[in-house]
Backbone as JSON Lines, residues from 0, in Angstrom:
{"i":0,"aa":"M","n":[26.78,64.77,54.91],"ca":[26.66,64.41,56.31],"c":[27.06,65.6,57.17]}
{"i":1,"aa":"R","n":[26.4,65.69,58.29],"ca":[26.65,66.81,59.19],"c":[27.88,66.57,60.06]}
{"i":2,"aa":"K","n":[28.47,67.66,60.5],"ca":[29.63,67.58,61.38],"c":[29.19,67.62,62.83]}
{"i":3,"aa":"L","n":[30.05,67.12,63.7],"ca":[29.79,67.17,65.13],"c":[29.74,68.62,65.6]}
{"i":4,"aa":"T","n":[28.79,68.93,66.47],"ca":[28.7,70.26,67.05],"c":[29.54,70.3,68.32]}
{"i":5,"aa":"I","n":[29.78,71.49,68.83],"ca":[30.54,71.65,70.07],"c":[29.85,70.92,71.22]}
{"i":6,"aa":"S","n":[28.53,71.04,71.32],"ca":[27.82,70.37,72.43],"c":[27.92,68.85,72.3]}
{"i":7,"aa":"E","n":[27.93,68.33,71.1],"ca":[28.08,66.88,70.91],"c":[29.49,66.43,71.28]}
{"i":8,"aa":"I","n":[30.48,67.23,70.91],"ca":[31.87,66.91,71.26],"c":[32.05,66.93,72.78]}
{"i":9,"aa":"V","n":[31.46,67.94,73.43],"ca":[31.56,68.04,74.89],"c":[30.87,66.83,75.54]}
{"i":10,"aa":"F","n":[29.69,66.47,75.05],"ca":[28.99,65.29,75.57],"c":[29.85,64.05,75.44]}
{"i":11,"aa":"I","n":[30.41,63.83,74.26],"ca":[31.27,62.65,74.04],"c":[32.47,62.7,74.97]}
{"i":12,"aa":"A","n":[33.1,63.87,75.1],"ca":[34.3,64.0,75.93],"c":[34.0,63.69,77.39]}
{"i":13,"aa":"V","n":[32.92,64.23,77.91],"ca":[32.58,64.04,79.32],"c":[32.18,62.59,79.59]}
{"i":14,"aa":"V","n":[31.27,62.07,78.79],"ca":[30.77,60.71,79.04],"c":[31.84,59.66,78.74]}
{"i":15,"aa":"S","n":[32.62,59.87,77.69],"ca":[33.67,58.88,77.39],"c":[34.79,58.95,78.42]}
{"i":16,"aa":"S","n":[35.02,60.1,79.01],"ca":[36.0,60.18,80.11],"c":[35.52,59.35,81.3]}
{"i":17,"aa":"A","n":[34.23,59.48,81.62],"ca":[33.66,58.66,82.69],"c":[33.73,57.18,82.32]}
{"i":18,"aa":"M","n":[33.49,56.88,81.04],"ca":[33.58,55.51,80.57],"c":[35.01,54.99,80.74]}
{"i":19,"aa":"G","n":[35.99,55.8,80.46],"ca":[37.39,55.4,80.64],"c":[37.71,55.07,82.08]}
{"i":20,"aa":"V","n":[37.15,55.85,83.02],"ca":[37.35,55.54,84.45],"c":[36.65,54.23,84.79]}
{"i":21,"aa":"F","n":[35.45,54.04,84.26],"ca":[34.74,52.78,84.47],"c":[35.56,51.62,83.92]}
{"i":22,"aa":"W","n":[36.13,51.78,82.72],"ca":[36.95,50.72,82.12],"c":[38.12,50.36,83.02]}
{"i":23,"aa":"W","n":[38.73,51.37,83.61],"ca":[39.84,51.12,84.54],"c":[39.35,50.23,85.69]}
{"i":24,"aa":"G","n":[38.2,50.58,86.27],"ca":[37.64,49.75,87.33],"c":[37.27,48.37,86.86]}
{"i":25,"aa":"Y","n":[36.76,48.29,85.64],"ca":[36.37,47.0,85.07],"c":[37.59,46.1,84.89]}
{"i":26,"aa":"T","n":[38.75,46.68,84.73],"ca":[39.99,45.91,84.6],"c":[40.18,44.97,85.79]}
{"i":27,"aa":"F","n":[39.79,45.43,86.98],"ca":[39.93,44.6,88.17],"c":[38.98,43.4,88.13]}
{"i":28,"aa":"V","n":[37.78,43.62,87.62],"ca":[36.81,42.52,87.45],"c":[37.35,41.53,86.42]}
{"i":29,"aa":"Y","n":[37.85,42.08,85.31],"ca":[38.43,41.25,84.25],"c":[39.57,40.4,84.81]}
{"i":30,"aa":"D","n":[40.46,41.03,85.57],"ca":[41.6,40.32,86.14],"c":[41.17,39.22,87.11]}
{"i":31,"aa":"L","n":[40.04,39.42,87.77],"ca":[39.52,38.43,88.7],"c":[39.04,37.17,87.97]}
{"i":32,"aa":"F","n":[38.38,37.35,86.83],"ca":[37.82,36.22,86.08],"c":[38.75,35.65,85.02]}
{"i":33,"aa":"K","n":[39.76,36.41,84.63],"ca":[40.66,35.97,83.56],"c":[41.29,34.6,83.83]}
{"i":34,"aa":"P","n":[41.76,34.31,85.05],"ca":[42.36,32.99,85.29],"c":[41.38,31.83,85.07]}
{"i":35,"aa":"L","n":[40.1,32.09,85.28],"ca":[39.1,31.05,85.07],"c":[38.81,30.82,83.59]}
{"i":36,"aa":"L","n":[38.91,31.9,82.79],"ca":[38.56,31.82,81.39],"c":[39.75,31.54,80.48]}
{"i":37,"aa":"K","n":[40.95,31.9,80.93],"ca":[42.13,31.75,80.08],"c":[42.41,30.32,79.65]}
{"i":38,"aa":"P","n":[42.3,29.33,80.54],"ca":[42.57,27.95,80.09],"c":[41.63,27.5,78.96]}
{"i":39,"aa":"L","n":[40.47,28.12,78.89],"ca":[39.51,27.8,77.83],"c":[39.68,28.72,76.62]}
{"i":40,"aa":"A","n":[40.66,29.62,76.68],"ca":[40.88,30.63,75.64],"c":[39.62,31.48,75.45]}
{"i":41,"aa":"M","n":[38.98,31.81,76.56],"ca":[37.71,32.52,76.51],"c":[37.72,33.86,77.26]}
{"i":42,"aa":"E","n":[38.89,34.36,77.64],"ca":[38.89,35.62,78.39],"c":[38.31,36.79,77.58]}
{"i":43,"aa":"N","n":[38.29,36.65,76.27],"ca":[37.7,37.72,75.45],"c":[36.18,37.8,75.58]}
{"i":44,"aa":"L","n":[35.56,36.84,76.27],"ca":[34.12,36.94,76.53],"c":[33.78,38.2,77.32]}
{"i":45,"aa":"M","n":[34.77,38.75,78.01],"ca":[34.54,39.93,78.83],"c":[35.03,41.22,78.16]}
{"i":46,"aa":"S","n":[35.55,41.14,76.97],"ca":[36.2,42.3,76.34],"c":[35.24,43.31,75.73]}
{"i":47,"aa":"G","n":[33.99,42.94,75.52],"ca":[33.05,43.83,74.85],"c":[32.79,45.14,75.55]}
{"i":48,"aa":"V","n":[32.98,45.18,76.86],"ca":[32.8,46.43,77.6],"c":[33.76,47.49,77.06]}
{"i":49,"aa":"W","n":[34.98,47.08,76.71],"ca":[35.98,48.02,76.21],"c":[35.71,48.45,74.77]}
{"i":50,"aa":"L","n":[34.7,47.91,74.15],"ca":[34.34,48.28,72.78],"c":[33.17,49.26,72.72]}
{"i":51,"aa":"M","n":[32.54,49.47,73.85],"ca":[31.29,50.24,73.88],"c":[31.41,51.66,73.35]}
{"i":52,"aa":"G","n":[32.54,52.31,73.58],"ca":[32.69,53.69,73.13],"c":[32.5,53.84,71.63]}
{"i":53,"aa":"A","n":[32.86,52.81,70.89],"ca":[32.75,52.86,69.43],"c":[31.33,52.63,68.93]}
{"i":54,"aa":"I","n":[30.44,52.15,69.79],"ca":[29.06,51.88,69.38],"c":[28.07,52.81,70.08]}
{"i":55,"aa":"F","n":[28.26,53.02,71.37],"ca":[27.36,53.84,72.18],"c":[27.22,55.27,71.64]}
{"i":56,"aa":"F","n":[28.32,55.92,71.36],"ca":[28.27,57.33,70.93],"c":[27.72,57.51,69.52]}
{"i":57,"aa":"P","n":[28.11,56.7,68.55],"ca":[27.49,56.86,67.24],"c":[25.98,56.6,67.27]}
{"i":58,"aa":"Y","n":[25.56,55.66,68.09],"ca":[24.13,55.36,68.18],"c":[23.35,56.57,68.7]}
{"i":59,"aa":"I","n":[23.94,57.32,69.61],"ca":[23.28,58.5,70.17],"c":[23.42,59.7,69.24]}
{"i":60,"aa":"I","n":[24.63,60.0,68.79],"ca":[24.92,61.22,68.03],"c":[24.57,61.06,66.56]}
{"i":61,"aa":"R","n":[24.92,59.92,65.97],"ca":[24.62,59.59,64.58],"c":[25.3,60.51,63.57]}
{"i":62,"aa":"K","n":[26.57,60.79,63.86],"ca":[27.38,61.62,62.97],"c":[28.78,61.04,62.86]}
{"i":63,"aa":"P","n":[29.43,61.26,61.71],"ca":[30.81,60.78,61.53],"c":[31.75,61.34,62.59]}
{"i":64,"aa":"G","n":[32.65,60.5,63.0],"ca":[33.66,60.89,63.99],"c":[33.29,60.49,65.41]}
{"i":65,"aa":"S","n":[32.02,60.21,65.66],"ca":[31.58,59.92,67.02],"c":[32.13,58.58,67.53]}
{"i":66,"aa":"A","n":[32.28,57.59,66.66],"ca":[32.84,56.3,67.08],"c":[34.31,56.46,67.47]}
{"i":67,"aa":"L","n":[35.07,57.13,66.62],"ca":[36.49,57.33,66.91],"c":[36.69,58.19,68.14]}
{"i":68,"aa":"L","n":[35.98,59.3,68.23],"ca":[36.16,60.21,69.35],"c":[35.77,59.54,70.67]}
{"i":69,"aa":"G","n":[34.62,58.86,70.69],"ca":[34.17,58.21,71.91],"c":[35.12,57.13,72.4]}
{"i":70,"aa":"E","n":[35.55,56.29,71.49],"ca":[36.44,55.18,71.87],"c":[37.84,55.68,72.24]}
{"i":71,"aa":"L","n":[38.36,56.66,71.49],"ca":[39.71,57.14,71.75],"c":[39.82,57.92,73.05]}
{"i":72,"aa":"I","n":[38.83,58.74,73.36],"ca":[38.89,59.49,74.63],"c":[38.81,58.52,75.8]}
{"i":73,"aa":"A","n":[37.87,57.56,75.73],"ca":[37.76,56.58,76.81],"c":[39.05,55.77,76.95]}
{"i":74,"aa":"A","n":[39.63,55.37,75.83],"ca":[40.88,54.61,75.86],"c":[42.02,55.45,76.45]}
{"i":75,"aa":"F","n":[42.06,56.73,76.1],"ca":[43.1,57.61,76.64],"c":[42.97,57.72,78.15]}
{"i":76,"aa":"V","n":[41.76,57.97,78.63],"ca":[41.55,58.12,80.08],"c":[41.9,56.82,80.79]}
{"i":77,"aa":"Q","n":[41.43,55.7,80.27],"ca":[41.74,54.42,80.88],"c":[43.25,54.18,80.88]}
{"i":78,"aa":"G","n":[43.88,54.43,79.75],"ca":[45.32,54.22,79.64],"c":[46.11,55.11,80.58]}
{"i":79,"aa":"F","n":[45.6,56.3,80.83],"ca":[46.27,57.25,81.72],"c":[46.29,56.75,83.15]}
{"i":80,"aa":"I","n":[45.22,56.08,83.57],"ca":[45.14,55.63,84.97],"c":[45.37,54.13,85.14]}
{"i":81,"aa":"A","n":[45.42,53.39,84.06],"ca":[45.61,51.93,84.15],"c":[47.02,51.56,83.73]}
{"i":82,"aa":"R","n":[47.28,50.29,83.8],"ca":[48.64,49.81,83.53],"c":[49.04,49.82,82.06]}
{"i":83,"aa":"W","n":[48.1,50.03,81.14],"ca":[48.43,49.93,79.72],"c":[49.04,51.2,79.15]}
{"i":84,"aa":"G","n":[48.84,52.31,79.79],"ca":[49.41,53.56,79.31],"c":[48.91,53.94,77.93]}
{"i":85,"aa":"I","n":[49.76,54.54,77.17],"ca":[49.41,55.1,75.86],"c":[49.02,54.01,74.86]}
{"i":86,"aa":"T","n":[49.42,52.77,75.1],"ca":[49.05,51.7,74.16],"c":[47.53,51.51,74.1]}
{"i":87,"aa":"S","n":[46.82,51.97,75.12],"ca":[45.35,51.9,75.07],"c":[44.8,52.61,73.84]}
{"i":88,"aa":"L","n":[45.48,53.68,73.43],"ca":[45.03,54.41,72.24],"c":[45.13,53.55,70.98]}
{"i":89,"aa":"L","n":[46.12,52.69,70.92],"ca":[46.23,51.79,69.75],"c":[45.03,50.88,69.66]}
{"i":90,"aa":"W","n":[44.64,50.31,70.82],"ca":[43.47,49.43,70.81],"c":[42.2,50.23,70.56]}
{"i":91,"aa":"G","n":[42.11,51.42,71.11],"ca":[40.95,52.27,70.83],"c":[40.79,52.54,69.35]}
{"i":92,"aa":"L","n":[41.89,52.83,68.7],"ca":[41.86,53.08,67.26],"c":[41.51,51.82,66.48]}
{"i":93,"aa":"A","n":[42.12,50.7,66.86],"ca":[41.86,49.43,66.16],"c":[40.4,49.0,66.32]}
{"i":94,"aa":"Q","n":[39.81,49.32,67.45],"ca":[38.41,48.94,67.7],"c":[37.43,49.91,67.06]}
{"i":95,"aa":"A","n":[37.76,51.19,67.03],"ca":[36.82,52.2,66.53],"c":[36.87,52.37,65.02]}
{"i":96,"aa":"L","n":[38.02,52.22,64.42],"ca":[38.15,52.49,62.99],"c":[37.23,51.62,62.13]}
{"i":97,"aa":"P","n":[37.17,50.3,62.33],"ca":[36.24,49.52,61.51],"c":[34.78,49.9,61.73]}
{"i":98,"aa":"V","n":[34.45,50.3,62.95],"ca":[33.08,50.72,63.25],"c":[32.77,52.04,62.55]}
{"i":99,"aa":"E","n":[33.7,52.95,62.6],"ca":[33.52,54.25,61.93],"c":[33.32,54.04,60.43]}
{"i":100,"aa":"I","n":[34.12,53.2,59.84],"ca":[34.0,52.92,58.4],"c":[32.65,52.26,58.1]}
{"i":101,"aa":"F","n":[32.24,51.32,58.95],"ca":[30.95,50.64,58.77],"c":[29.79,51.63,58.8]}
{"i":102,"aa":"F","n":[29.77,52.5,59.8],"ca":[28.68,53.48,59.88],"c":[28.74,54.48,58.73]}
{"i":103,"aa":"L","n":[29.94,54.82,58.27],"ca":[30.06,55.69,57.09],"c":[29.47,55.02,55.86]}
{"i":104,"aa":"L","n":[29.72,53.72,55.71],"ca":[29.15,52.98,54.58],"c":[27.62,52.95,54.65]}
{"i":105,"aa":"L","n":[27.09,52.99,55.86],"ca":[25.64,53.05,56.06],"c":[25.12,54.49,56.06]}
{"i":106,"aa":"A","n":[26.01,55.44,55.73],"ca":[25.69,56.87,55.71],"c":[25.15,57.35,57.06]}
{"i":107,"aa":"Y","n":[25.56,56.7,58.12],"ca":[25.11,57.05,59.47],"c":[23.58,57.13,59.54]}
{"i":108,"aa":"R","n":[22.88,56.18,58.89],"ca":[21.41,56.2,58.86],"c":[20.75,54.91,59.33]}
{"i":109,"aa":"K","n":[21.49,53.87,59.56],"ca":[20.9,52.58,59.95],"c":[21.24,52.29,61.41]}
{"i":110,"aa":"W","n":[20.21,52.17,62.25],"ca":[20.44,52.04,63.69],"c":[19.68,50.9,64.34]}
{"i":111,"aa":"E","n":[19.16,49.98,63.53],"ca":[18.52,48.82,64.11],"c":[19.56,47.97,64.85]}
{"i":112,"aa":"L","n":[19.07,47.15,65.75],"ca":[19.95,46.33,66.58],"c":[20.94,45.52,65.74]}
{"i":113,"aa":"K","n":[20.5,44.98,64.62],"ca":[21.4,44.14,63.81],"c":[22.64,44.92,63.36]}
{"i":114,"aa":"Y","n":[22.51,46.21,63.09],"ca":[23.67,47.0,62.68],"c":[24.6,47.28,63.86]}
{"i":115,"aa":"L","n":[24.03,47.47,65.04],"ca":[24.87,47.69,66.21],"c":[25.6,46.4,66.6]}
{"i":116,"aa":"I","n":[24.95,45.27,66.38],"ca":[25.61,43.98,66.63],"c":[26.77,43.79,65.66]}
{"i":117,"aa":"I","n":[26.55,44.11,64.39],"ca":[27.64,44.02,63.41],"c":[28.78,44.96,63.81]}
{"i":118,"aa":"A","n":[28.43,46.17,64.24],"ca":[29.45,47.12,64.68],"c":[30.23,46.57,65.87]}
{"i":119,"aa":"G","n":[29.54,45.94,66.81],"ca":[30.23,45.33,67.95],"c":[31.19,44.23,67.52]}
{"i":120,"aa":"M","n":[30.77,43.45,66.54],"ca":[31.64,42.39,66.02],"c":[32.84,42.98,65.28]}
{"i":121,"aa":"L","n":[32.62,44.05,64.54],"ca":[33.74,44.7,63.84],"c":[34.74,45.3,64.83]}
{"i":122,"aa":"A","n":[34.24,45.89,65.91],"ca":[35.13,46.43,66.93],"c":[35.95,45.31,67.55]}
{"i":123,"aa":"A","n":[35.3,44.19,67.84],"ca":[36.01,43.04,68.41],"c":[37.06,42.5,67.44]}
{"i":124,"aa":"A","n":[36.69,42.4,66.18],"ca":[37.64,41.89,65.17],"c":[38.82,42.85,65.02]}
{"i":125,"aa":"G","n":[38.55,44.15,64.99],"ca":[39.63,45.13,64.88],"c":[40.59,45.05,66.05]}
{"i":126,"aa":"G","n":[40.04,44.93,67.25],"ca":[40.88,44.79,68.43],"c":[41.67,43.49,68.41]}
{"i":127,"aa":"Y","n":[41.05,42.43,67.91],"ca":[41.75,41.16,67.89],"c":[42.9,41.14,66.88]}
{"i":128,"aa":"V","n":[42.73,41.8,65.78],"ca":[43.82,41.88,64.8],"c":[45.05,42.51,65.44]}
{"i":129,"aa":"L","n":[44.84,43.59,66.19],"ca":[45.98,44.22,66.87],"c":[46.55,43.29,67.94]}
{"i":130,"aa":"T","n":[45.7,42.65,68.71],"ca":[46.16,41.71,69.74],"c":[46.93,40.55,69.1]}
{"i":131,"aa":"F","n":[46.44,40.06,67.97],"ca":[47.08,38.96,67.25],"c":[48.53,39.32,66.92]}
{"i":132,"aa":"M","n":[48.74,40.56,66.48],"ca":[50.09,40.99,66.13],"c":[50.89,41.37,67.38]}
{"i":133,"aa":"W","n":[50.31,42.17,68.24],"ca":[51.01,42.71,69.42],"c":[51.46,41.61,70.38]}
{"i":134,"aa":"D","n":[50.54,40.7,70.66],"ca":[50.83,39.61,71.61],"c":[51.44,38.39,70.93]}
{"i":135,"aa":"K","n":[51.71,38.5,69.63],"ca":[52.29,37.41,68.84],"c":[51.44,36.14,68.91]}
{"i":136,"aa":"N","n":[50.13,36.33,68.85],"ca":[49.24,35.17,68.87],"c":[49.4,34.31,67.62]}
{"i":137,"aa":"Y","n":[50.04,34.84,66.59],"ca":[50.3,34.04,65.4],"c":[51.23,32.87,65.7]}
{"i":138,"aa":"L","n":[51.91,32.93,66.85],"ca":[52.76,31.82,67.26],"c":[51.97,30.72,67.96]}
{"i":139,"aa":"L","n":[50.72,31.0,68.28],"ca":[49.87,30.05,69.0],"c":[49.0,29.28,68.02]}
{"i":140,"aa":"S","n":[48.32,28.28,68.51],"ca":[47.55,27.39,67.65],"c":[46.36,28.09,67.0]}
{"i":141,"aa":"L","n":[45.94,27.54,65.89],"ca":[44.76,28.03,65.2],"c":[43.53,27.92,66.09]}
{"i":142,"aa":"N","n":[43.42,26.81,66.82],"ca":[42.28,26.62,67.72],"c":[42.22,27.71,68.79]}
{"i":143,"aa":"F","n":[43.37,28.05,69.37],"ca":[43.43,29.11,70.38],"c":[42.94,30.42,69.77]}
{"i":144,"aa":"N","n":[43.47,30.74,68.6],"ca":[43.1,32.01,67.96],"c":[41.63,32.06,67.58]}
{"i":145,"aa":"L","n":[41.1,30.96,67.08],"ca":[39.68,30.93,66.73],"c":[38.8,31.06,67.97]}
{"i":146,"aa":"A","n":[39.22,30.4,69.06],"ca":[38.46,30.51,70.32],"c":[38.48,31.94,70.84]}
{"i":147,"aa":"Q","n":[39.65,32.57,70.81],"ca":[39.77,33.95,71.29],"c":[38.95,34.9,70.42]}
{"i":148,"aa":"L","n":[39.08,34.76,69.13],"ca":[38.32,35.61,68.22],"c":[36.82,35.38,68.39]}
{"i":149,"aa":"G","n":[36.41,34.11,68.47],"ca":[35.0,33.79,68.66],"c":[34.45,34.37,69.95]}
{"i":150,"aa":"A","n":[35.21,34.25,71.03],"ca":[34.79,34.82,72.31],"c":[34.68,36.34,72.22]}
{"i":151,"aa":"G","n":[35.62,36.96,71.52],"ca":[35.56,38.41,71.34],"c":[34.36,38.83,70.52]}
{"i":152,"aa":"L","n":[34.04,38.08,69.48],"ca":[32.88,38.4,68.65],"c":[31.58,38.25,69.45]}
{"i":153,"aa":"I","n":[31.48,37.21,70.26],"ca":[30.3,37.03,71.12],"c":[30.17,38.21,72.08]}
{"i":154,"aa":"S","n":[31.28,38.6,72.68],"ca":[31.28,39.73,73.59],"c":[30.92,41.03,72.86]}
{"i":155,"aa":"G","n":[31.43,41.17,71.63],"ca":[31.09,42.34,70.83],"c":[29.61,42.41,70.53]}
{"i":156,"aa":"I","n":[29.0,41.26,70.31],"ca":[27.55,41.22,70.05],"c":[26.78,41.7,71.27]}
{"i":157,"aa":"F","n":[27.07,41.09,72.43],"ca":[26.25,41.34,73.61],"c":[26.68,42.53,74.44]}
{"i":158,"aa":"L","n":[27.96,42.64,74.79],"ca":[28.4,43.71,75.67],"c":[28.62,45.03,74.93]}
{"i":159,"aa":"A","n":[28.96,44.97,73.66],"ca":[29.17,46.22,72.91],"c":[27.93,46.59,72.12]}
{"i":160,"aa":"G","n":[27.46,45.72,71.26],"ca":[26.32,46.04,70.39],"c":[25.0,46.14,71.12]}
{"i":161,"aa":"W","n":[24.56,45.01,71.71],"ca":[23.26,44.98,72.36],"c":[23.22,45.9,73.59]}
{"i":162,"aa":"F","n":[24.23,45.82,74.46],"ca":[24.21,46.61,75.69],"c":[24.28,48.11,75.41]}
{"i":163,"aa":"S","n":[25.06,48.52,74.42],"ca":[25.12,49.95,74.07],"c":[23.75,50.45,73.65]}
{"i":164,"aa":"K","n":[23.05,49.67,72.85],"ca":[21.7,50.05,72.41],"c":[20.75,50.1,73.59]}
{"i":165,"aa":"W","n":[20.77,49.07,74.41],"ca":[19.89,49.0,75.57],"c":[20.1,50.21,76.49]}
{"i":166,"aa":"L","n":[21.36,50.5,76.8],"ca":[21.69,51.61,77.7],"c":[21.26,52.95,77.11]}
{"i":167,"aa":"A","n":[21.58,53.18,75.85],"ca":[21.2,54.44,75.2],"c":[19.68,54.59,75.11]}
{"i":168,"aa":"D","n":[18.99,53.51,74.82],"ca":[17.53,53.56,74.76],"c":[16.93,53.88,76.13]}
{"i":169,"aa":"K","n":[17.5,53.32,77.19],"ca":[17.03,53.64,78.55],"c":[17.28,55.11,78.87]}
{"i":170,"aa":"L","n":[18.45,55.61,78.52],"ca":[18.76,57.02,78.75],"c":[17.84,57.93,77.94]}
{"i":171,"aa":"K","n":[17.53,57.52,76.71],"ca":[16.64,58.3,75.85],"c":[15.27,58.47,76.51]}
{"i":172,"aa":"K","n":[14.78,57.43,77.14],"ca":[13.46,57.49,77.78],"c":[13.42,58.48,78.94]}
{"i":173,"aa":"T","n":[14.58,58.77,79.54],"ca":[14.61,59.74,80.65],"c":[14.57,61.18,80.16]}
{"i":174,"aa":"G","n":[14.87,61.38,78.88],"ca":[14.9,62.73,78.33],"c":[16.27,63.38,78.32]}
{"i":175,"aa":"V","n":[17.29,62.74,78.9],"ca":[18.61,63.36,78.97],"c":[19.31,63.42,77.6]}
{"i":176,"aa":"L","n":[18.78,62.69,76.63],"ca":[19.38,62.68,75.29],"c":[18.52,63.44,74.28]}
{"i":177,"aa":"N","n":[17.6,64.24,74.74],"ca":[16.65,64.92,73.84],"c":[17.33,65.83,72.81]}
{"i":178,"aa":"Q","n":[18.5,66.35,73.1],"ca":[19.16,67.25,72.16],"c":[19.94,66.51,71.07]}
{"i":179,"aa":"F","n":[19.99,65.17,71.16],"ca":[20.77,64.4,70.2],"c":[19.86,63.68,69.2]}
{"i":180,"aa":"Q","n":[20.47,63.24,68.12],"ca":[19.72,62.65,67.01],"c":[18.93,61.41,67.41]}
{"i":181,"aa":"I","n":[19.4,60.66,68.39],"ca":[18.68,59.47,68.82],"c":[17.24,59.81,69.21]}
{"i":182,"aa":"A","n":[17.05,60.96,69.84],"ca":[15.72,61.38,70.28],"c":[14.95,62.05,69.16]}
{"i":183,"aa":"K","n":[15.64,62.57,68.18],"ca":[14.97,63.31,67.1],"c":[14.48,62.4,65.98]}
{"i":184,"aa":"D","n":[15.1,61.23,65.85],"ca":[14.65,60.31,64.8],"c":[13.25,59.81,65.13]}
{"i":185,"aa":"S","n":[12.4,59.82,64.13],"ca":[11.0,59.52,64.37],"c":[10.68,58.03,64.37]}
{"i":186,"aa":"W","n":[11.53,57.19,63.83],"ca":[11.2,55.77,63.77],"c":[11.56,55.09,65.09]}
{"i":187,"aa":"N","n":[10.96,53.95,65.31],"ca":[11.11,53.23,66.56],"c":[12.07,52.05,66.37]}
{"i":188,"aa":"F","n":[13.11,52.01,67.21],"ca":[14.11,50.94,67.13],"c":[14.0,49.98,68.29]}
{"i":189,"aa":"D","n":[12.88,49.94,68.96],"ca":[12.77,49.11,70.15],"c":[12.55,47.63,69.84]}
{"i":190,"aa":"N","n":[12.75,47.23,68.59],"ca":[12.55,45.82,68.25],"c":[13.75,44.99,68.57]}
């Protein structure tokens, strides 16, 4: 497998930094809707946006390390300007590591929507495992935990997996991604 080039690292650093600023802003939207979703144990329906770095960058670059680098830089930037501070890096790692392992198992060669959806679900599950321990959710009911995990998985499917693919495919059509593997691969993933 090929290593990340300097231009790919710079692309990930710049775009994931912008993503981290967006995540900070998205926190205010999340906080607005959280009181409505919390009684239903469904606030994780909105969490998939914070998983995108682990799916968006590997889908474009298609090289090892892109999931971890994209998610961790975005998490660092968000944590730097948001209330979570350095703990954002813990969630970034928990969300990106299972995705990185998954794409490594696929030899960074499978990019159909179903694989990105699985990656989104793995990112959600990884983040939930950390939340389960950090927030002591093990003290709460099984139903609460299943609802939270289920909501996170749904969000991972749509906001992380599907939306990352949709956004990258739209950017690819503009030509701004021509130097990356997404544009160089000859097969069509628009299904």
